[in-house]
Amino acid sequence: MLCIGLEGTAHTAGIGISDETGTILANIAKNYFPKEGIHPRKAAEHHTSAFPELISEAIKKAGISFKDIDLISFSQGPGLAPCLKTTSTVARTLALSINKPLIGVNHCAAHVEIGKVKTGAKDPITLYVSGGNSQVIGETLGKYRVFGETLDIAIGNAIDKFARELDLGFPGGPVVEKEAKNGKYIPLPYTVKGMDFSFTGIVSDALRKKDAGASLKDLCFSFQETSFAMLTEVSERALSHTEKNELLLTGGVAANSRLKEMLEIMCNEREAKFYAVPREFAGDNGAMIAWQGIRMHKEGLKQDIQNTSVRPEWRVDD
Ligand code: ATP
Ligand code: FE2
């Protein structure tokens, strides 16, 4: 069984093709990364022009033809409404034109599940960190539950905001990681409330300290140390609370080596296994949507085309 998955929640138009074991036959994307940050309507226009070519290219790359596809899946939410609408329209058109079933999937669940299938994690606590989301997720009693999450902006967004103010370009994550290499620690607000965390205070304090003369490398280093320690603390408490012994890191920020290192140390100290999603599947990608489509289809979930309207606020615990 083959599923073609369409990802289009924000800046990435991605197409992936997965078989029923999670083997990925194709995974390609075109990104909209404007310097000034993402504009929802322009991102949607980007996806409109990117998808047709991406679909043909993915089919070619997989060495299959349209008649080999058994299922179409797409990112139904959460995300930016204009982008979701474009993606769902393309997915519906494809489903109608090749006369195959269509299924809308939750983008956050897809990040978790591609991480599981690609690392072999069985029942992890997942730290899902990206530009739009920061959540600590675990499955209990057959349901995804959110044990902790950001109270304001996502960690990726916080890094991007900080980087943009300092003219480091977009996305900020890779640049901040590079700058942080030889920095010294300057205290920044460490905000964990119960199991939730907040990042806006770090952004504004770091910018204030920049104006007061702190060096870029010290600020990048301290930004990472402080915010990643918060994420590590909450992940550890979720492991302890659920008595799970696997931690999975996923989402765009999972590309960060320092975050991986901190989580790995914590996991080693409590004899838990640490898994990080391979870089290729860390950021938004079509492969994860295709794989989640297969999983839902295998569970017998079906959708009429009438029920495929977008869900911009769709939470993973829904
Ligand atoms: P979602 O829709 O799941 O919220 P997204 O649209 O933000 O995802 P992703 O590709 O999952 O897209 O994540 C992008 C984020 O990852 C950006 O904020 C970017 O700065 C961040 N990022 C990428 N590489 C790194 C890195 N090396 N270190 C830290 N952050 C990174
Ligand atoms: Fe994402």
mmCIF file of C-alpha atoms and ligand atoms in Angstrom:
data_model
loop_
_atom_site.group_PDB
_atom_site.id
_atom_site.type_symbol
_atom_site.label_atom_id
_atom_site.label_comp_id
_atom_site.label_asym_id
_atom_site.label_seq_id
_atom_site.Cartn_x
_atom_site.Cartn_y
_atom_site.Cartn_z
ATOM 1 C CA MET A 1 0.000 0.000 0.000
ATOM 2 C CA LEU A 2 1.313 3.433 -0.938
ATOM 3 C CA CYS A 3 0.222 6.800 0.450
ATOM 4 C CA ILE A 4 1.168 10.193 -0.932
ATOM 5 C CA GLY A 5 1.217 12.861 1.799
ATOM 6 C CA LEU A 6 0.918 16.612 1.333
ATOM 7 C CA GLU A 7 2.396 18.895 3.989
ATOM 8 C CA GLY A 8 1.454 22.561 3.905
ATOM 9 C CA THR A 9 0.782 24.007 7.361
ATOM 10 C CA ALA A 10 3.198 26.935 7.192
ATOM 11 C CA HIS A 11 6.373 27.668 5.211
ATOM 12 C CA THR A 12 6.942 24.219 3.693
ATOM 13 C CA ALA A 13 5.181 22.654 0.712
ATOM 14 C CA GLY A 14 6.222 19.038 1.050
ATOM 15 C CA ILE A 15 5.354 15.764 -0.666
ATOM 16 C CA GLY A 16 6.194 12.359 0.728
ATOM 17 C CA ILE A 17 5.380 8.823 -0.342
ATOM 18 C CA SER A 18 5.302 6.047 2.251
ATOM 19 C CA ASP A 19 4.543 2.348 2.131
ATOM 20 C CA GLU A 20 2.744 0.444 4.893
ATOM 21 C CA THR A 21 5.961 -0.205 6.832
ATOM 22 C CA GLY A 22 7.044 3.429 6.981
ATOM 23 C CA THR A 23 9.640 3.049 4.240
ATOM 24 C CA ILE A 24 9.792 6.418 2.517
ATOM 25 C CA LEU A 25 10.001 6.258 -1.273
ATOM 26 C CA ALA A 26 10.161 10.009 -1.775
ATOM 27 C CA ASN A 27 10.339 13.078 0.432
ATOM 28 C CA ILE A 28 10.766 16.433 -1.264
ATOM 29 C CA ALA A 29 9.866 20.009 -0.409
ATOM 30 C CA LYS A 30 9.980 23.622 -1.460
ATOM 31 C CA ASN A 31 10.295 26.207 1.288
ATOM 32 C CA TYR A 32 9.072 29.766 1.549
ATOM 33 C CA PHE A 33 11.602 31.483 3.810
ATOM 34 C CA PRO A 34 11.327 35.263 3.374
ATOM 35 C CA LYS A 35 13.788 37.348 5.377
ATOM 36 C CA GLU A 36 11.023 39.348 7.044
ATOM 37 C CA GLY A 37 9.195 36.259 8.301
ATOM 38 C CA ILE A 38 6.244 34.320 7.016
ATOM 39 C CA HIS A 39 3.228 36.049 5.429
ATOM 40 C CA PRO A 40 0.305 33.556 5.462
ATOM 41 C CA ARG A 41 -1.239 34.558 2.129
ATOM 42 C CA LYS A 42 2.097 34.695 0.333
ATOM 43 C CA ALA A 43 3.005 31.302 1.787
ATOM 44 C CA ALA A 44 -0.279 29.910 0.430
ATOM 45 C CA GLU A 45 0.501 31.362 -3.007
ATOM 46 C CA HIS A 46 3.949 29.779 -2.808
ATOM 47 C CA HIS A 47 2.365 26.377 -2.097
ATOM 48 C CA THR A 48 -0.160 26.782 -4.936
ATOM 49 C CA SER A 49 2.618 27.129 -7.451
ATOM 50 C CA ALA A 50 4.936 24.558 -5.786
ATOM 51 C CA PHE A 51 2.626 21.555 -5.366
ATOM 52 C CA PRO A 52 1.923 20.450 -8.978
ATOM 53 C CA GLU A 53 5.590 20.126 -9.828
ATOM 54 C CA LEU A 54 6.461 18.572 -6.443
ATOM 55 C CA ILE A 55 3.784 15.902 -6.884
ATOM 56 C CA SER A 56 5.068 14.853 -10.314
ATOM 57 C CA GLU A 57 8.652 14.935 -9.078
ATOM 58 C CA ALA A 58 7.855 12.756 -6.034
ATOM 59 C CA ILE A 59 6.064 10.184 -8.193
ATOM 60 C CA LYS A 60 9.070 10.086 -10.496
ATOM 61 C CA LYS A 61 11.534 9.854 -7.619
ATOM 62 C CA ALA A 62 9.611 6.949 -6.089
ATOM 63 C CA GLY A 63 9.708 5.160 -9.448
ATOM 64 C CA ILE A 64 5.935 4.664 -9.473
ATOM 65 C CA SER A 65 2.986 5.995 -11.433
ATOM 66 C CA PHE A 66 -0.251 7.606 -10.232
ATOM 67 C CA LYS A 67 -2.115 4.305 -10.514
ATOM 68 C CA ASP A 68 0.146 2.766 -7.838
ATOM 69 C CA ILE A 69 -1.100 5.209 -5.201
ATOM 70 C CA ASP A 70 -3.718 3.805 -2.830
ATOM 71 C CA LEU A 71 -4.282 6.746 -0.497
ATOM 72 C CA ILE A 72 -3.827 10.499 -0.283
ATOM 73 C CA SER A 73 -3.208 12.252 3.024
ATOM 74 C CA PHE A 74 -2.727 15.906 3.848
ATOM 75 C CA SER A 75 -1.979 18.134 6.823
ATOM 76 C CA GLN A 76 -5.469 19.185 7.961
ATOM 77 C CA GLY A 77 -4.195 21.234 10.911
ATOM 78 C CA PRO A 78 -2.994 22.912 13.025
ATOM 79 C CA GLY A 79 -1.448 25.666 10.954
ATOM 80 C CA LEU A 80 -2.002 28.868 9.013
ATOM 81 C CA ALA A 81 -5.491 28.800 7.509
ATOM 82 C CA PRO A 82 -4.558 30.071 4.005
ATOM 83 C CA CYS A 83 -1.794 27.460 3.716
ATOM 84 C CA LEU A 84 -4.031 24.665 4.999
ATOM 85 C CA LYS A 85 -6.755 25.647 2.512
ATOM 86 C CA THR A 86 -4.377 25.499 -0.426
ATOM 87 C CA THR A 87 -3.005 22.143 0.688
ATOM 88 C CA SER A 88 -6.440 20.603 1.246
ATOM 89 C CA THR A 89 -7.659 21.854 -2.123
ATOM 90 C CA VAL A 90 -4.696 20.274 -3.888
ATOM 91 C CA ALA A 91 -5.240 17.028 -1.946
ATOM 92 C CA ARG A 92 -8.966 16.912 -2.804
ATOM 93 C CA THR A 93 -8.230 17.582 -6.461
ATOM 94 C CA LEU A 94 -5.687 14.793 -6.537
ATOM 95 C CA ALA A 95 -8.040 12.379 -4.737
ATOM 96 C CA LEU A 96 -10.867 13.115 -7.174
ATOM 97 C CA SER A 97 -8.683 12.915 -10.236
ATOM 98 C CA ILE A 98 -7.164 9.522 -9.403
ATOM 99 C CA ASN A 99 -10.271 8.335 -7.565
ATOM 100 C CA LYS A 100 -8.537 7.273 -4.346
ATOM 101 C CA PRO A 101 -9.485 7.840 -0.677
ATOM 102 C CA LEU A 102 -8.409 11.016 1.087
ATOM 103 C CA ILE A 103 -7.539 11.434 4.743
ATOM 104 C CA GLY A 104 -6.656 14.569 6.724
ATOM 105 C CA VAL A 105 -4.044 14.106 9.454
ATOM 106 C CA ASN A 106 -2.896 16.046 12.491
ATOM 107 C CA HIS A 107 0.472 17.649 11.771
ATOM 108 C CA CYS A 108 1.737 17.339 15.376
ATOM 109 C CA ALA A 109 0.807 13.651 15.596
ATOM 110 C CA ALA A 110 2.617 13.160 12.285
ATOM 111 C CA HIS A 111 5.804 14.698 13.774
ATOM 112 C CA VAL A 112 5.550 12.222 16.681
ATOM 113 C CA GLU A 113 4.827 9.169 14.540
ATOM 114 C CA ILE A 114 7.562 9.723 11.945
ATOM 115 C CA GLY A 115 9.938 10.036 14.897
ATOM 116 C CA LYS A 116 8.754 6.712 16.300
ATOM 117 C CA VAL A 117 8.956 4.770 13.036
ATOM 118 C CA LYS A 118 12.349 6.210 12.089
ATOM 119 C CA THR A 119 14.018 5.701 15.494
ATOM 120 C CA GLY A 120 12.305 2.557 16.750
ATOM 121 C CA ALA A 121 10.989 4.298 19.890
ATOM 122 C CA LYS A 122 7.947 2.345 21.078
ATOM 123 C CA ASP A 123 6.132 4.381 23.708
ATOM 124 C CA PRO A 124 8.052 7.596 24.233
ATOM 125 C CA ILE A 125 7.488 10.932 25.818
ATOM 126 C CA THR A 126 7.972 13.221 22.835
ATOM 127 C CA LEU A 127 9.462 16.673 23.017
ATOM 128 C CA TYR A 128 8.047 18.313 19.910
ATOM 129 C CA VAL A 129 9.758 21.620 19.257
ATOM 130 C CA SER A 130 9.337 23.706 16.138
ATOM 131 C CA GLY A 131 8.568 27.204 14.918
ATOM 132 C CA GLY A 132 4.870 26.943 15.727
ATOM 133 C CA ASN A 133 4.742 24.365 18.515
ATOM 134 C CA SER A 134 6.485 23.378 21.722
ATOM 135 C CA GLN A 135 4.868 20.482 23.506
ATOM 136 C CA VAL A 136 5.726 17.514 25.669
ATOM 137 C CA ILE A 137 3.449 14.740 24.441
ATOM 138 C CA GLY A 138 2.886 11.190 25.612
ATOM 139 C CA GLU A 139 0.349 8.509 24.870
ATOM 140 C CA THR A 140 -1.613 7.168 27.817
ATOM 141 C CA LEU A 141 -4.785 5.085 27.718
ATOM 142 C CA GLY A 142 -4.755 5.115 23.918
ATOM 143 C CA LYS A 143 -4.706 8.874 23.523
ATOM 144 C CA TYR A 144 -2.075 11.554 22.912
ATOM 145 C CA ARG A 145 -1.830 13.809 25.936
ATOM 146 C CA VAL A 146 0.010 17.076 26.335
ATOM 147 C CA PHE A 147 1.949 17.058 29.609
ATOM 148 C CA GLY A 148 3.531 20.449 29.157
ATOM 149 C CA GLU A 149 3.579 23.185 26.545
ATOM 150 C CA THR A 150 4.492 26.765 25.871
ATOM 151 C CA LEU A 151 2.342 29.422 27.486
ATOM 152 C CA ASP A 152 3.181 31.937 24.773
ATOM 153 C CA ILE A 153 5.366 31.393 21.674
ATOM 154 C CA ALA A 154 7.138 28.255 20.468
ATOM 155 C CA ILE A 155 10.870 27.847 21.070
ATOM 156 C CA GLY A 156 11.637 27.955 17.316
ATOM 157 C CA ASN A 157 9.628 31.139 16.971
ATOM 158 C CA ALA A 158 11.440 32.646 19.988
ATOM 159 C CA ILE A 159 14.835 31.876 18.404
ATOM 160 C CA ASP A 160 13.640 33.236 15.047
ATOM 161 C CA LYS A 161 12.365 36.478 16.648
ATOM 162 C CA PHE A 162 15.620 37.003 18.502
ATOM 163 C CA ALA A 163 17.619 36.294 15.325
ATOM 164 C CA ARG A 164 15.465 38.587 13.197
ATOM 165 C CA GLU A 165 15.914 41.528 15.592
ATOM 166 C CA LEU A 166 19.666 41.014 15.304
ATOM 167 C CA ASP A 167 19.574 40.731 11.484
ATOM 168 C CA LEU A 168 20.793 37.137 11.548
ATOM 169 C CA GLY A 169 18.258 36.071 8.889
ATOM 170 C CA PHE A 170 15.471 33.495 8.862
ATOM 171 C CA PRO A 171 15.219 30.769 10.057
ATOM 172 C CA GLY A 172 17.284 31.788 13.057
ATOM 173 C CA GLY A 173 17.921 28.357 14.615
ATOM 174 C CA PRO A 174 20.979 27.265 12.616
ATOM 175 C CA VAL A 175 22.657 30.706 12.859
ATOM 176 C CA VAL A 176 22.076 31.001 16.614
ATOM 177 C CA GLU A 177 23.429 27.476 17.075
ATOM 178 C CA LYS A 178 26.603 28.383 15.192
ATOM 179 C CA GLU A 179 27.084 31.681 17.058
ATOM 180 C CA ALA A 180 26.539 29.932 20.410
ATOM 181 C CA LYS A 181 29.587 27.689 19.991
ATOM 182 C CA ASN A 182 32.075 29.697 22.071
ATOM 183 C CA GLY A 183 29.828 31.881 24.208
ATOM 184 C CA LYS A 184 29.821 32.444 27.977
ATOM 185 C CA TYR A 185 26.760 32.236 30.185
ATOM 186 C CA ILE A 186 24.725 35.345 30.983
ATOM 187 C CA PRO A 187 21.615 34.738 33.120
ATOM 188 C CA LEU A 188 18.306 35.056 31.227
ATOM 189 C CA PRO A 189 14.762 34.511 32.590
ATOM 190 C CA TYR A 190 14.161 30.822 33.282
ATOM 191 C CA THR A 191 10.382 30.382 33.214
ATOM 192 C CA VAL A 192 8.847 27.019 34.014
ATOM 193 C CA LYS A 193 5.364 27.168 35.552
ATOM 194 C CA GLY A 194 4.179 23.776 36.679
ATOM 195 C CA MET A 195 4.730 21.685 33.549
ATOM 196 C CA ASP A 196 4.516 24.625 31.130
ATOM 197 C CA PHE A 197 7.162 27.009 29.892
ATOM 198 C CA SER A 198 7.359 30.491 28.414
ATOM 199 C CA PHE A 199 9.885 32.061 26.040
ATOM 200 C CA THR A 200 8.888 35.696 25.433
ATOM 201 C CA GLY A 201 10.758 36.854 28.552
ATOM 202 C CA ILE A 202 14.005 35.374 27.266
ATOM 203 C CA VAL A 203 13.627 37.117 23.905
ATOM 204 C CA SER A 204 13.012 40.572 25.376
ATOM 205 C CA ASP A 205 15.697 40.242 28.061
ATOM 206 C CA ALA A 206 18.270 39.009 25.529
ATOM 207 C CA LEU A 207 17.501 41.966 23.248
ATOM 208 C CA ARG A 208 17.752 44.367 26.205
ATOM 209 C CA LYS A 209 21.124 42.886 27.110
ATOM 210 C CA LYS A 210 22.276 43.213 23.493
ATOM 211 C CA ASP A 211 21.465 46.934 23.603
ATOM 212 C CA ALA A 212 23.411 47.154 26.871
ATOM 213 C CA GLY A 213 26.503 45.765 25.116
ATOM 214 C CA ALA A 214 26.433 41.977 25.647
ATOM 215 C CA SER A 215 28.181 40.051 22.872
ATOM 216 C CA LEU A 216 26.255 38.128 20.248
ATOM 217 C CA LYS A 217 27.967 34.823 20.954
ATOM 218 C CA ASP A 218 27.329 35.089 24.721
ATOM 219 C CA LEU A 219 23.673 35.878 24.098
ATOM 220 C CA CYS A 220 23.212 33.034 21.596
ATOM 221 C CA PHE A 221 24.912 30.618 23.999
ATOM 222 C CA SER A 222 22.838 31.782 26.973
ATOM 223 C CA PHE A 223 19.608 31.789 24.979
ATOM 224 C CA GLN A 224 20.153 28.135 24.084
ATOM 225 C CA GLU A 225 21.329 27.070 27.540
ATOM 226 C CA THR A 226 18.392 28.687 29.334
ATOM 227 C CA SER A 227 15.568 27.710 27.014
ATOM 228 C CA PHE A 228 16.866 24.170 26.395
ATOM 229 C CA ALA A 229 17.302 23.598 30.148
ATOM 230 C CA MET A 230 13.623 24.518 30.598
ATOM 231 C CA LEU A 231 12.615 21.992 27.927
ATOM 232 C CA THR A 232 14.872 19.355 29.469
ATOM 233 C CA GLU A 233 13.408 19.892 32.954
ATOM 234 C CA VAL A 234 9.823 19.467 31.786
ATOM 235 C CA SER A 235 10.684 16.457 29.604
ATOM 236 C CA GLU A 236 12.325 14.788 32.585
ATOM 237 C CA ARG A 237 9.300 15.414 34.780
ATOM 238 C CA ALA A 238 6.982 13.962 32.128
ATOM 239 C CA LEU A 239 9.161 10.824 31.996
ATOM 240 C CA SER A 240 9.048 10.567 35.760
ATOM 241 C CA HIS A 241 5.294 11.172 36.006
ATOM 242 C CA THR A 242 4.357 8.632 33.321
ATOM 243 C CA GLU A 243 7.134 6.173 34.283
ATOM 244 C CA LYS A 244 8.077 5.911 30.615
ATOM 245 C CA ASN A 245 11.683 5.204 29.737
ATOM 246 C CA GLU A 246 12.024 6.607 26.221
ATOM 247 C CA LEU A 247 12.333 10.225 25.140
ATOM 248 C CA LEU A 248 11.873 11.230 21.518
ATOM 249 C CA LEU A 249 12.921 14.618 20.171
ATOM 250 C CA THR A 250 11.118 15.811 17.045
ATOM 251 C CA GLY A 251 10.215 18.995 15.102
ATOM 252 C CA GLY A 252 12.439 21.545 13.362
ATOM 253 C CA VAL A 253 14.406 22.462 16.515
ATOM 254 C CA ALA A 254 15.382 18.774 16.844
ATOM 255 C CA ALA A 255 18.165 19.655 14.388
ATOM 256 C CA ASN A 256 19.990 21.407 17.251
ATOM 257 C CA SER A 257 23.024 19.498 18.567
ATOM 258 C CA ARG A 258 23.150 21.219 21.953
ATOM 259 C CA LEU A 259 19.503 20.424 22.682
ATOM 260 C CA LYS A 260 20.141 16.796 21.771
ATOM 261 C CA GLU A 261 23.188 16.717 24.015
ATOM 262 C CA MET A 262 21.319 18.121 27.032
ATOM 263 C CA LEU A 263 18.423 15.704 26.626
ATOM 264 C CA GLU A 264 20.797 12.802 26.163
ATOM 265 C CA ILE A 265 22.624 13.626 29.411
ATOM 266 C CA MET A 266 19.325 13.802 31.283
ATOM 267 C CA CYS A 267 18.157 10.485 29.785
ATOM 268 C CA ASN A 268 21.464 8.764 30.622
ATOM 269 C CA GLU A 269 21.196 9.946 34.214
ATOM 270 C CA ARG A 270 17.792 8.338 34.639
ATOM 271 C CA GLU A 271 18.509 5.307 32.463
ATOM 272 C CA ALA A 272 16.008 6.269 29.814
ATOM 273 C CA LYS A 273 16.638 5.841 26.088
ATOM 274 C CA PHE A 274 17.028 8.974 24.033
ATOM 275 C CA TYR A 275 15.981 9.139 20.387
ATOM 276 C CA ALA A 276 16.178 12.081 18.015
ATOM 277 C CA VAL A 277 14.327 12.060 14.728
ATOM 278 C CA PRO A 278 16.755 11.972 11.760
ATOM 279 C CA ARG A 279 17.392 15.470 10.416
ATOM 280 C CA GLU A 280 15.633 14.717 7.115
ATOM 281 C CA PHE A 281 12.363 14.200 9.016
ATOM 282 C CA ALA A 282 12.870 16.851 11.739
ATOM 283 C CA GLY A 283 11.345 19.858 10.021
ATOM 284 C CA ASP A 284 8.024 19.909 8.221
ATOM 285 C CA ASN A 285 7.947 17.193 5.582
ATOM 286 C CA GLY A 286 5.527 15.261 3.413
ATOM 287 C CA ALA A 287 6.867 11.857 4.500
ATOM 288 C CA MET A 288 5.440 12.216 8.003
ATOM 289 C CA ILE A 289 2.023 13.119 6.585
ATOM 290 C CA ALA A 290 2.115 10.092 4.278
ATOM 291 C CA TRP A 291 3.103 7.749 7.131
ATOM 292 C CA GLN A 292 0.404 9.129 9.457
ATOM 293 C CA GLY A 293 -2.113 8.661 6.596
ATOM 294 C CA ILE A 294 -1.128 4.985 6.389
ATOM 295 C CA ARG A 295 -1.459 4.570 10.171
ATOM 296 C CA MET A 296 -4.923 6.128 10.244
ATOM 297 C CA HIS A 297 -6.060 4.102 7.255
ATOM 298 C CA LYS A 298 -4.821 0.877 8.898
ATOM 299 C CA GLU A 299 -6.905 1.772 11.968
ATOM 300 C CA GLY A 300 -9.945 1.894 9.675
ATOM 301 C CA LEU A 301 -10.406 5.667 9.797
ATOM 302 C CA LYS A 302 -12.187 7.015 6.740
ATOM 303 C CA GLN A 303 -13.134 10.508 5.660
ATOM 304 C CA ASP A 304 -15.606 11.783 3.070
ATOM 305 C CA ILE A 305 -14.361 14.623 0.984
ATOM 306 C CA GLN A 306 -17.059 16.753 2.684
ATOM 307 C CA ASN A 307 -15.315 16.249 6.040
ATOM 308 C CA THR A 308 -11.942 17.413 4.929
ATOM 309 C CA SER A 309 -12.278 21.108 5.755
ATOM 310 C CA VAL A 310 -9.202 22.520 7.440
ATOM 311 C CA ARG A 311 -8.676 22.667 11.230
ATOM 312 C CA PRO A 312 -6.260 25.545 11.953
ATOM 313 C CA GLU A 313 -6.529 25.093 15.753
ATOM 314 C CA TRP A 314 -6.547 21.268 15.838
ATOM 315 C CA ARG A 315 -4.763 20.123 18.992
ATOM 316 C CA VAL A 316 -2.921 16.830 19.128
ATOM 317 C CA ASP A 317 -4.914 15.848 22.235
ATOM 318 C CA ASP A 318 -8.186 16.229 20.289
HETATM 319 P P1 ATP B 1 5.295 23.421 13.036
HETATM 320 O O1 ATP B 1 4.236 23.649 12.001
HETATM 321 O O2 ATP B 1 5.403 21.994 13.437
HETATM 322 O O3 ATP B 1 5.259 24.350 14.163
HETATM 323 P P2 ATP B 1 7.342 24.804 11.602
HETATM 324 O O4 ATP B 1 6.441 25.339 10.575
HETATM 325 O O5 ATP B 1 7.892 25.733 12.561
HETATM 326 O O6 ATP B 1 6.672 23.573 12.269
HETATM 327 P P3 ATP B 1 9.724 23.187 11.329
HETATM 328 O O7 ATP B 1 10.483 22.962 10.060
HETATM 329 O O8 ATP B 1 9.245 22.007 12.069
HETATM 330 O O9 ATP B 1 8.567 24.116 10.864
HETATM 331 O O10 ATP B 1 10.612 24.056 12.322
HETATM 332 C C1 ATP B 1 11.227 25.255 11.932
HETATM 333 C C2 ATP B 1 11.911 25.853 13.158
HETATM 334 O O11 ATP B 1 13.067 25.075 13.509
HETATM 335 C C3 ATP B 1 12.385 27.274 12.955
HETATM 336 O O12 ATP B 1 11.931 28.050 14.038
HETATM 337 C C4 ATP B 1 13.904 27.148 12.966
HETATM 338 O O13 ATP B 1 14.573 28.286 13.479
HETATM 339 C C5 ATP B 1 14.096 25.951 13.861
HETATM 340 N N1 ATP B 1 15.406 25.326 13.653
HETATM 341 C C6 ATP B 1 15.903 24.787 12.519
HETATM 342 N N2 ATP B 1 17.182 24.376 12.702
HETATM 343 C C7 ATP B 1 17.497 24.648 13.988
HETATM 344 C C8 ATP B 1 18.674 24.494 14.795
HETATM 345 N N3 ATP B 1 19.778 23.959 14.303
HETATM 346 N N4 ATP B 1 18.617 24.915 16.079
HETATM 347 C C9 ATP B 1 17.484 25.456 16.588
HETATM 348 N N5 ATP B 1 16.384 25.649 15.890
HETATM 349 C C10 ATP B 1 16.370 25.257 14.609
HETATM 350 FE FE FE2 B 2 5.895 21.103 11.890
#
